[in-house]
Short mmCIF file of C-alpha atoms in Angstrom, two decimals:
data_model
loop_
_atom_site.label_atom_id
_atom_site.label_comp_id
_atom_site.label_asym_id
_atom_site.label_seq_id
_atom_site.Cartn_x
_atom_site.Cartn_y
_atom_site.Cartn_z
CA MET A 1 -14.54 -11.99 12.24
CA ALA A 2 -16.96 -14.27 10.34
CA PRO A 3 -14.54 -16.64 7.74
CA ASN A 4 -16.54 -14.79 4.77
CA HIS A 5 -16.80 -11.35 6.04
CA VAL A 6 -14.78 -8.17 6.90
CA ASP A 7 -15.55 -5.77 8.89
CA GLN A 8 -14.84 -2.00 8.69
CA PRO A 9 -13.43 -2.36 12.34
CA THR A 10 -11.29 -4.91 10.67
CA ILE A 11 -10.23 -3.54 7.93
CA ARG A 12 -8.93 -0.42 9.91
CA GLN A 13 -6.88 -2.31 12.56
CA TYR A 14 -5.44 -4.18 9.96
CA LEU A 15 -4.02 -0.53 8.10
CA LEU A 16 -2.62 -0.17 11.73
CA GLY A 17 -0.56 -3.31 11.86
CA SER A 18 -3.05 -4.50 15.22
CA LEU A 19 -4.62 -7.31 13.89
CA PRO A 20 -2.86 -10.80 14.69
CA SER A 21 -0.47 -12.41 12.86
CA GLU A 22 -2.58 -15.80 11.69
CA LEU A 23 -5.93 -12.86 10.65
CA GLN A 24 -4.04 -10.50 9.10
CA GLN A 25 -1.99 -13.41 6.96
CA ARG A 26 -5.73 -13.82 5.62
CA VAL A 27 -6.76 -10.20 5.26
CA GLU A 28 -4.42 -9.39 2.81
CA GLU A 29 -4.53 -13.43 1.20
CA ARG A 30 -7.98 -11.87 0.50
CA LEU A 31 -6.37 -8.92 -0.73
CA LEU A 32 -5.15 -10.06 -3.55
CA THR A 33 -8.06 -11.29 -4.64
CA GLU A 34 -11.49 -9.35 -3.81
CA ALA A 35 -12.15 -5.68 -5.64
CA GLU A 36 -14.88 -5.37 -3.19
CA LEU A 37 -12.22 -5.58 -0.30
CA LEU A 38 -9.82 -3.83 -1.39
CA GLU A 39 -12.27 -0.79 -2.34
CA SER A 40 -13.43 -0.87 0.98
CA LEU A 41 -9.54 -0.79 2.70
CA GLU A 42 -9.13 2.31 -0.04
CA ILE A 43 -11.90 4.06 1.49
CA GLU A 44 -10.44 2.84 4.82
CA GLU A 45 -7.94 4.88 4.11
CA ASP A 46 -9.27 7.93 3.27
CA GLU A 47 -10.46 8.15 5.85
CA LEU A 48 -7.84 7.39 8.43
CA ILE A 49 -5.46 10.23 6.94
CA ASP A 50 -8.72 11.94 7.48
CA GLU A 51 -8.43 11.93 11.19
CA TYR A 52 -5.05 12.30 12.00
CA LEU A 53 -4.75 15.35 10.10
CA ALA A 54 -7.89 16.27 12.45
CA GLU A 55 -6.56 14.95 15.61
CA LYS A 56 -8.79 12.10 16.34
CA LEU A 57 -7.27 9.27 16.24
CA SER A 58 -5.71 8.53 19.98
CA GLU A 59 -2.04 8.29 20.70
CA GLU A 60 -2.14 4.87 20.28
CA GLU A 61 -3.58 5.08 17.18
CA ARG A 62 -1.17 8.23 15.95
CA GLN A 63 1.48 6.64 16.69
CA LYS A 64 0.74 2.87 14.79
CA PHE A 65 -0.43 5.41 12.17
CA GLU A 66 3.15 7.06 11.55
CA GLN A 67 4.71 4.04 12.40
CA TYR A 68 3.04 1.41 10.14
CA PHE A 69 -0.05 3.34 8.54
CA LEU A 70 2.76 5.10 6.40
CA GLY A 71 4.81 2.65 5.91
CA THR A 72 4.11 2.83 1.79
CA PRO A 73 5.38 5.94 -0.68
CA GLU A 74 1.43 5.87 -2.18
CA ARG A 75 -0.07 5.74 1.72
CA GLN A 76 3.22 8.92 2.53
CA GLN A 77 1.90 10.88 -1.03
CA ASN A 78 -1.50 11.16 -0.25
CA LEU A 79 -1.10 11.71 3.24
CA ARG A 80 0.64 14.82 1.50
CA PHE A 81 -1.88 15.88 -0.57
CA ALA A 82 -4.97 15.63 2.07
CA ARG A 83 -3.23 18.24 3.83
CA ALA A 84 -2.28 20.83 1.66
CA LEU A 85 -5.97 20.75 0.35
CA ARG A 86 -6.62 20.79 4.14
CA ARG A 87 -4.29 24.20 4.60
CA TYR A 88 -5.31 25.47 1.18
CA VAL A 89 -9.26 25.54 2.44
CA VAL A 90 -8.36 26.78 6.10
CA THR A 91 -6.36 29.80 4.31
CA THR A 92 -8.88 30.84 2.44
CA ALA A 93 -11.21 29.99 4.95
CA SER A 94 -8.94 32.67 7.06
CA GLN A 95 -8.47 35.50 4.76
CA ASN A 96 -12.33 35.40 4.23
CA THR A 97 -12.72 35.83 7.80
CA ALA A 98 -10.09 38.57 8.24
CA ALA A 99 -11.60 40.36 5.30
CA SER A 100 -14.82 40.91 7.77
CA ALA A 101 -13.35 43.70 9.67
CA THR A 102 -12.31 45.77 6.78
CA PRO A 103 -13.91 49.18 5.64
CA PHE A 104 -14.80 46.86 2.10
CA ALA A 105 -17.16 44.44 4.42
CA ARG A 106 -20.56 45.97 1.79
CA PHE A 107 -18.41 44.82 -0.96
CA ARG A 108 -16.98 41.78 0.49
CA ASP A 109 -20.54 41.17 1.25
CA ASN A 110 -22.28 41.30 -1.92
CA GLN A 111 -19.32 39.40 -3.29
CA THR A 112 -19.48 36.50 -0.13
CA TRP A 113 -21.02 33.98 -2.85
CA GLY A 114 -18.72 34.06 -5.39
CA THR A 115 -16.37 33.90 -2.90
CA ARG A 116 -17.33 31.09 -1.70
CA ALA A 117 -18.39 29.31 -5.39
CA ALA A 118 -14.82 29.78 -6.56
CA ILE A 119 -13.07 28.07 -3.77
CA ALA A 120 -15.27 25.32 -4.04
CA LEU A 121 -14.26 25.37 -7.67
CA VAL A 122 -10.48 25.20 -6.84
CA ILE A 123 -11.51 22.70 -4.05
CA ILE A 124 -13.60 20.67 -7.30
CA VAL A 125 -10.63 20.82 -10.26
CA VAL A 126 -7.30 19.84 -7.40
CA ALA A 127 -9.35 17.22 -6.17
CA SER A 128 -10.05 16.13 -10.19
CA ALA A 129 -6.81 16.15 -10.76
CA PHE A 130 -5.53 14.04 -7.82
CA TRP A 131 -8.25 11.38 -8.42
CA LEU A 132 -7.32 11.25 -12.43
CA PHE A 133 -3.40 11.03 -11.52
CA ARG A 134 -4.02 8.02 -9.07
CA THR A 135 -6.20 6.62 -12.10
CA ASN A 136 -3.69 7.06 -14.13
CA THR A 137 -1.18 5.95 -11.94
CA SER A 138 -2.63 3.91 -10.84
CA PRO A 139 -4.03 1.91 -13.50
CA SER A 140 -6.29 -1.22 -12.41
CA LEU A 141 -4.16 -4.22 -13.46
CA THR A 142 -5.77 -8.34 -13.71
CA SER A 143 -3.54 -10.21 -11.57
CA ALA A 144 -2.74 -14.16 -9.93
CA ALA A 145 -2.11 -14.47 -6.83
CA LEU A 146 0.10 -16.98 -4.61
CA ALA A 147 1.27 -17.29 -1.04
CA LEU A 148 5.44 -18.99 -0.31
CA ASN A 149 6.55 -20.43 2.64
CA ILE A 150 10.18 -21.00 3.16
CA SER A 151 12.81 -23.25 2.31
CA ALA A 152 16.13 -24.38 2.53
CA ASP A 153 19.03 -23.00 -0.13
CA ASN A 154 18.59 -25.48 -2.87
CA ASN A 155 19.82 -23.71 -6.21
CA ARG A 156 18.51 -25.92 -8.98
CA ALA A 157 15.52 -26.48 -6.00
CA ALA A 158 15.64 -30.08 -6.48
CA GLY A 159 13.64 -32.37 -3.95
CA VAL A 160 11.81 -29.56 -3.36
CA ASP A 161 8.02 -28.99 -2.90
CA VAL A 162 8.20 -25.67 -6.13
CA ALA A 163 4.72 -23.80 -5.69
CA LYS A 164 2.91 -23.74 -9.79
CA VAL A 165 0.83 -20.93 -10.55
CA HIS A 166 -0.10 -20.42 -14.41
CA LEU A 167 -0.40 -17.08 -15.94
CA PRO A 168 -2.47 -16.51 -19.57
CA ARG A 169 -1.75 -13.35 -21.22
CA ASN A 170 -4.34 -11.28 -19.78
CA ILE A 171 -2.73 -11.36 -16.36
CA ASP A 172 -0.51 -8.19 -16.27
CA GLU A 173 1.21 -8.49 -12.99
CA LEU A 174 2.06 -11.63 -10.52
CA ARG A 175 1.63 -11.02 -6.66
CA LEU A 176 3.49 -12.87 -4.24
CA SER A 177 2.57 -13.22 -0.76
CA LEU A 178 5.93 -14.23 1.45
CA ARG A 179 5.77 -15.99 4.99
CA LEU A 180 8.40 -14.95 7.32
CA PRO A 181 9.96 -17.50 9.24
CA GLU A 182 9.75 -17.47 12.93
CA GLY A 183 11.65 -14.73 14.40
CA THR A 184 12.77 -12.52 11.26
CA SER A 185 9.53 -10.05 10.70
CA GLY A 186 10.42 -7.15 11.60
CA ALA A 187 13.22 -4.79 10.26
CA PRO A 188 13.02 -1.17 9.14
CA ARG A 189 13.08 -2.51 5.34
CA TYR A 190 13.48 -5.95 2.78
CA ARG A 191 14.81 -6.27 -0.36
CA VAL A 192 13.96 -9.20 -2.03
CA THR A 193 15.57 -10.36 -4.98
CA LEU A 194 13.99 -12.62 -7.94
CA ASP A 195 16.90 -15.87 -9.16
CA TYR A 196 15.98 -17.40 -13.00
CA VAL A 197 16.72 -21.47 -11.65
CA ASP A 198 16.62 -22.23 -15.45
CA SER A 199 19.43 -20.12 -16.42
CA ALA A 200 22.92 -20.10 -15.15
CA GLN A 201 23.04 -16.78 -17.19
CA ALA A 202 20.65 -14.88 -16.12
CA GLN A 203 21.05 -12.45 -13.55
CA PRO A 204 19.41 -11.58 -10.47
CA ARG A 205 17.15 -8.86 -10.28
CA SER A 206 15.70 -6.57 -6.76
CA PHE A 207 12.54 -6.17 -6.50
CA GLY A 208 11.20 -3.87 -3.44
CA PRO A 209 10.78 -2.25 -1.28
CA PRO A 210 8.04 -5.03 -0.87
CA GLU A 211 5.03 -3.65 1.16
CA GLN A 212 5.21 -5.40 4.69
CA GLY A 213 1.84 -6.96 7.24
CA ALA A 214 2.32 -9.25 10.09
CA GLY A 215 5.21 -11.73 9.30
CA SER A 216 4.57 -11.37 5.29
CA LEU A 217 6.06 -9.49 2.54
CA LEU A 218 4.13 -8.92 -0.66
CA VAL A 219 6.18 -8.88 -3.15
CA VAL A 220 4.56 -7.42 -6.81
CA ILE A 221 6.23 -8.64 -10.29
CA PRO A 222 4.99 -7.26 -13.86
CA THR A 223 4.28 -10.50 -15.73
CA ALA A 224 6.07 -9.63 -19.01
CA GLU A 225 9.51 -10.28 -17.07
CA LEU A 226 8.65 -13.51 -15.95
CA ALA A 227 8.94 -16.61 -18.44
CA ARG A 228 8.70 -20.04 -17.93
CA GLY A 229 10.29 -21.84 -15.17
CA ARG A 230 11.23 -22.39 -11.57
CA TYR A 231 12.57 -18.88 -9.74
CA ALA A 232 13.13 -18.74 -6.08
CA LEU A 233 13.34 -15.02 -4.50
CA LYS A 234 15.78 -14.30 -1.62
CA VAL A 235 15.15 -11.79 1.20
CA PHE A 236 17.01 -9.24 2.52
CA ALA A 237 16.27 -8.16 6.18
CA THR A 238 17.85 -4.28 7.03
CA GLN A 239 18.37 -2.96 10.02
CA SER A 240 18.30 0.47 11.68
CA ASP A 241 21.54 1.21 11.42
CA GLY A 242 21.75 0.14 7.69
CA THR A 243 23.50 -3.48 7.95
CA GLU A 244 22.21 -5.96 5.88
CA GLN A 245 21.50 -9.44 5.92
CA ARG A 246 20.76 -12.76 4.30
CA ILE A 247 17.08 -14.78 5.82
CA PRO A 248 18.29 -18.46 4.88
CA GLY A 249 15.86 -20.23 2.72
CA ALA A 250 15.22 -19.32 -0.54
CA TYR A 251 10.74 -19.06 -2.00
CA TYR A 252 10.35 -21.26 -4.77
CA PHE A 253 8.13 -21.14 -8.18
CA GLU A 254 7.10 -22.15 -10.94
CA VAL A 255 5.62 -20.45 -13.91
CA GLU A 256 3.63 -22.86 -16.55
#
């Protein structure tokens, strides 16, 4: 991949979790700031869903689609909608085919174009409703991005090199990319807590489940919940048997 170019095959591999860890991390960081790349990713998401439903994916791609791609609730919801729409189209077409063998075939022939128009109208209405749903539930937000490495535990962040971020009033959310330490990635689920280091009275808040990448987690925090000061993010890995284990260390940052 060229330094400033992410092509369609690379985006496809990213969505299926097939890229090398370093390249996966690079794509994730660019997605935080490049709207055009994010739009290309959303298009490829839809194409992967279509190919999956049409059984056009290879066995390896199908497994990665089910195990990695469907790791977020939004993608699972998109798959359910696409499957329902596909089922409706197939069922309607089957009913029209069966009707051709009845004594009313001549009547059917007179109604063919009307029926087709009605089907097309229903599809357009359903698709438009889904588009509006995605638009209304996923508004265009302005974001700030920060990539963090884990540091040793330190409740006051004394002596820790704390990353700083400036959040103007027009910024809606802070997107934090947390690089996992070697050997700690691969858990089925993660949970992230946020501690306000500069306030002894503030209670930790949980965020999650974060979106998982190759060796990293993406946490999105509304800026309305962030006052000026230092914060610490702590990560907990949940295994398949339900047990939870804290990953030693914390991710520190400061809001200016």
